XYZ file of C-alpha atoms in Angstrom:
321
model
C 116.188 94.241 87.843
C 114.259 94.077 84.121
C 115.609 95.686 81.761
C 114.877 99.582 82.519
C 113.129 101.861 79.816
C 115.738 104.664 78.088
C 115.927 107.876 80.392
C 114.644 110.500 78.719
C 117.361 113.663 80.034
C 120.488 112.417 81.130
C 122.839 114.028 83.279
C 123.991 116.512 80.273
C 120.759 117.199 78.985
C 119.784 118.133 82.651
C 122.376 120.745 82.689
C 121.486 122.316 78.869
C 117.584 122.315 80.041
C 118.400 124.313 83.571
C 121.617 126.302 81.915
C 118.697 127.736 79.104
C 115.627 128.152 81.347
C 117.383 129.708 84.656
C 117.809 133.009 85.041
C 118.887 133.927 88.346
C 115.151 134.535 89.566
C 114.105 136.197 92.476
C 113.074 133.681 95.346
C 110.483 135.585 96.545
C 108.610 134.436 100.021
C 111.150 132.426 101.486
C 109.966 132.808 104.818
C 106.497 130.841 103.832
C 106.369 127.036 102.970
C 106.269 125.546 99.866
C 103.233 122.885 100.469
C 103.977 119.705 97.883
C 101.110 117.223 97.938
C 102.265 113.611 98.778
C 100.166 111.125 97.246
C 99.454 106.829 97.798
C 102.481 105.412 96.059
C 106.068 104.905 96.924
C 107.575 106.287 93.477
C 105.863 109.311 94.044
C 107.429 110.412 97.805
C 110.461 109.794 96.351
C 109.729 112.153 93.288
C 108.100 114.598 95.500
C 110.844 114.322 98.803
C 113.852 114.897 95.674
C 111.749 118.280 94.443
C 111.379 119.248 98.607
C 115.146 118.623 99.092
C 116.198 120.908 95.833
C 113.805 123.499 96.831
C 115.636 123.550 100.662
C 118.865 123.722 98.726
C 117.787 126.901 96.479
C 116.682 128.601 100.497
C 112.962 127.261 100.794
C 110.872 125.843 103.484
C 108.899 123.033 102.199
C 105.926 121.319 103.939
C 104.700 117.781 102.545
C 100.866 117.325 102.912
C 99.076 113.829 102.717
C 96.401 114.255 99.311
C 93.979 111.793 97.939
C 95.505 111.760 94.427
C 92.259 112.068 92.819
C 90.739 114.495 94.432
C 93.441 117.401 95.240
C 93.000 119.377 92.397
C 90.879 122.092 94.034
C 93.222 121.985 96.804
C 95.837 122.720 94.476
C 93.809 125.611 92.844
C 92.542 126.912 95.783
C 96.590 127.183 97.015
C 95.894 124.625 99.975
C 98.855 122.754 98.109
C 101.005 124.226 96.064
C 102.385 121.819 93.949
C 102.124 117.847 92.521
C 104.928 116.310 91.424
C 103.767 113.301 90.080
C 100.825 113.080 87.806
C 99.839 109.949 85.786
C 97.698 111.488 82.231
C 96.052 107.591 82.111
C 94.754 107.636 85.584
C 93.717 111.473 86.387
C 90.233 112.774 87.243
C 88.131 114.723 85.177
C 88.480 117.791 87.992
C 91.904 118.311 87.030
C 91.198 119.168 83.501
C 88.287 121.468 84.906
C 91.000 123.477 87.562
C 93.084 123.544 84.515
C 90.555 125.251 82.203
C 89.526 127.569 85.225
C 93.091 128.664 85.622
C 93.804 127.727 89.107
C 96.102 125.097 87.860
C 99.175 125.030 85.881
C 100.839 122.179 84.306
C 104.837 122.561 85.004
C 105.568 120.087 82.108
C 106.892 116.659 81.585
C 108.321 115.028 84.978
C 110.753 112.542 82.718
C 109.295 109.144 83.804
C 109.052 106.436 80.579
C 105.962 104.624 82.195
C 103.283 102.211 81.322
C 100.006 101.332 83.474
C 98.238 98.083 82.413
C 96.212 94.653 83.206
C 98.985 92.515 84.145
C 99.994 88.914 85.741
C 102.947 86.836 87.112
C 104.716 85.052 84.340
C 103.957 81.704 85.800
C 100.069 82.362 85.447
C 100.517 81.949 81.494
C 100.706 78.483 82.404
C 97.797 78.578 84.195
C 95.686 80.321 81.428
C 96.796 79.269 78.367
C 96.893 82.077 75.419
C 98.211 84.773 77.375
C 99.243 87.345 77.107
C 96.492 87.725 74.295
C 93.567 89.436 76.354
C 90.664 86.816 74.994
C 92.621 84.180 76.723
C 90.963 85.325 80.114
C 87.301 84.289 78.696
C 87.805 81.085 78.711
C 90.273 80.722 82.237
C 88.331 83.239 84.170
C 87.220 80.383 87.297
C 91.025 79.484 87.414
C 90.925 83.134 89.351
C 88.054 83.050 90.982
C 87.451 83.233 94.685
C 84.930 82.862 97.256
C 84.375 86.500 96.991
C 83.743 86.572 93.205
C 82.522 83.144 92.847
C 81.450 82.214 89.003
C 83.624 85.011 87.940
C 87.454 85.747 87.837
C 89.121 87.917 90.294
C 90.951 91.087 89.263
C 92.617 92.985 91.759
C 92.116 96.739 90.557
C 93.736 99.982 92.246
C 93.102 101.008 95.391
C 89.087 102.749 95.246
C 91.309 106.469 95.433
C 93.148 105.803 92.099
C 89.685 105.288 90.346
C 89.044 101.936 88.541
C 90.607 101.113 85.491
C 90.367 97.797 86.245
C 87.067 97.519 86.532
C 86.392 99.715 83.710
C 88.205 97.293 81.036
C 86.246 94.391 82.715
C 83.377 95.738 81.552
C 84.826 97.208 78.624
C 85.774 93.729 76.853
C 82.799 91.944 78.778
C 85.410 89.779 80.920
C 83.816 87.369 83.351
C 85.408 89.074 86.406
C 85.205 90.711 89.139
C 87.440 93.912 89.786
C 87.989 93.933 93.208
C 90.253 97.297 94.712
C 93.271 96.628 96.699
C 93.794 98.373 99.898
C 96.802 100.012 99.150
C 99.773 100.020 97.221
C 100.990 97.587 99.387
C 98.168 95.621 99.237
C 98.765 95.367 95.531
C 102.865 93.844 96.470
C 101.302 91.503 99.020
C 99.127 89.983 96.330
C 102.091 89.717 93.707
C 104.617 88.367 95.965
C 101.858 85.394 97.660
C 100.975 84.678 93.977
C 104.511 84.141 92.833
C 105.799 82.101 95.862
C 102.661 79.891 95.544
C 102.512 79.834 91.704
C 98.468 80.835 92.243
C 96.559 82.792 89.248
C 96.875 86.319 89.753
C 95.079 89.376 87.648
C 96.165 92.630 88.462
C 96.005 96.480 87.440
C 99.663 97.250 87.694
C 102.393 100.002 86.344
C 105.931 100.560 85.553
C 108.134 101.907 87.092
C 108.000 100.226 89.731
C 110.478 97.148 91.939
C 107.852 94.764 91.999
C 107.849 94.264 87.996
C 111.430 93.153 87.976
C 111.227 91.317 91.648
C 108.056 89.192 90.284
C 108.267 88.974 86.274
C 105.212 90.665 86.235
C 103.987 90.322 82.324
C 101.130 92.852 80.974
C 98.354 91.343 78.903
C 98.021 92.635 75.284
C 95.445 94.629 74.724
C 94.168 97.127 71.583
C 96.218 100.282 71.633
C 94.485 102.874 73.401
C 93.081 106.128 71.616
C 90.687 108.332 72.904
C 87.790 107.026 70.317
C 87.915 103.873 72.990
C 86.697 105.649 75.603
C 83.961 107.971 73.514
C 82.863 105.787 70.968
C 81.232 102.400 71.815
C 81.751 101.165 68.153
C 85.134 101.718 68.356
C 87.149 98.254 69.547
C 85.996 94.342 69.379
C 83.275 95.008 71.851
C 80.553 97.085 70.082
C 78.272 97.456 72.912
C 80.921 99.706 75.600
C 83.853 101.913 75.927
C 87.363 100.997 77.425
C 87.495 97.973 75.694
C 91.388 98.744 75.143
C 94.444 99.422 76.831
C 95.490 102.376 78.779
C 96.646 105.208 76.653
C 100.490 106.062 76.499
C 101.630 107.317 80.099
C 102.755 110.671 80.315
C 103.700 111.531 83.881
C 104.098 115.385 84.626
C 103.758 117.996 87.232
C 101.668 120.570 88.294
C 100.544 123.564 90.893
C 98.830 126.286 92.283
C 98.860 128.722 89.329
C 100.064 131.523 92.000
C 103.340 129.775 92.513
C 105.654 131.167 90.076
C 104.897 134.475 91.394
C 104.714 133.926 94.768
C 108.285 131.806 94.291
C 109.542 132.545 91.154
C 112.961 130.628 91.767
C 110.942 127.293 92.971
C 108.903 127.772 89.603
C 111.973 127.174 87.647
C 113.246 124.668 89.930
C 110.157 122.471 89.812
C 109.333 123.174 86.153
C 112.581 121.905 85.142
C 113.075 118.897 87.410
C 113.530 115.238 85.848
C 113.760 112.321 86.768
C 114.452 108.918 85.349
C 113.138 105.774 85.287
C 116.408 104.024 85.731
C 117.092 106.803 89.302
C 113.619 106.357 90.428
C 112.597 102.194 90.219
C 116.102 101.375 92.583
C 115.297 103.918 95.200
C 111.000 102.599 95.326
C 113.344 99.006 96.039
C 114.904 100.697 98.595
C 112.074 101.764 100.568
C 109.811 98.786 99.991
C 112.189 95.599 99.999
C 115.159 97.031 101.820
C 113.611 99.023 104.339
C 115.373 101.936 104.144
C 112.741 105.603 104.729
C 112.393 107.914 101.864
C 114.194 110.532 103.498
C 117.453 108.569 103.557
C 116.929 106.880 100.261
C 116.706 110.384 98.854
C 119.249 111.799 100.807
C 121.668 109.092 99.556
C 120.831 109.730 96.107
C 121.230 112.913 96.190
C 124.590 112.978 97.631
C 125.742 110.549 94.969
C 124.526 112.259 91.916
C 124.750 116.193 92.390
C 124.969 116.035 88.351
C 121.252 115.490 88.222
C 119.896 118.225 90.347
C 121.963 120.669 91.547
C 122.459 122.393 87.734
C 118.640 123.041 87.873
C 118.749 124.707 91.214
C 122.107 126.959 90.200
C 120.264 127.850 87.146
C 117.179 129.113 88.987
C 119.001 130.781 91.540
C 122.394 132.311 90.470
């Protein structure tokens, strides 16, 4: 596995945070299930299942609700979904900000993952496109990435359509001779990485970490100008004076949010979800156990929780006792 970014909070820090926050809150409506959003990628499934098991350990009922990541925020504001446990600041719809401003959705704090998103490629592609990781190299070797679907442009495999269009936005922003083609799913992105690695064929892809594939397939990120708000608002900012998005993703914050009524309806649950933390070094191996080893999310999370009670149980105890 590639070197993993350092953990935001270790077990001792989690215990300290929990001890300061917990004060034996009331459980509230224990007979009503707390509905947690399940989005479209494995890491989110792991995070959400850990949160659900922590709530169950406190005495709550939990329901897992499949929800589209980009369009779940109205349902969250309406209480049709009670919490979303892994929201990425670099790839969140405008609807989220509207619901926060309207008061229907409340942030629950950072999850603790040290994350990155960007335009990426398998390491061997640097031999096919000399000059990488500099983004300017892509201008001269786009033809190497062309497919029958994109000729004469090169192909960039973007996120699934439900996740937004960050790759397409950068193609336009940098005026690259590429066409962004959305992947059908997270699994389709992995299939592309696997095939390109095995065949040593060209591939440009929108990707992220933490993800087990970042180490399994030796994936590198293209160097882009550091993302800042002016890049997205002012075409004059950056190397292309005629477009926005001519920069990297902004530094990614991964956080949690809930229906604003959750802390009143389930006070202890609100504290548990707010104080829950998960590190890259814990999440990434679990993703590999699911996607590579074929374990279910349920058995993977159950094994992790049994092996690591010091990383989650203090949060539950502090909120309930």
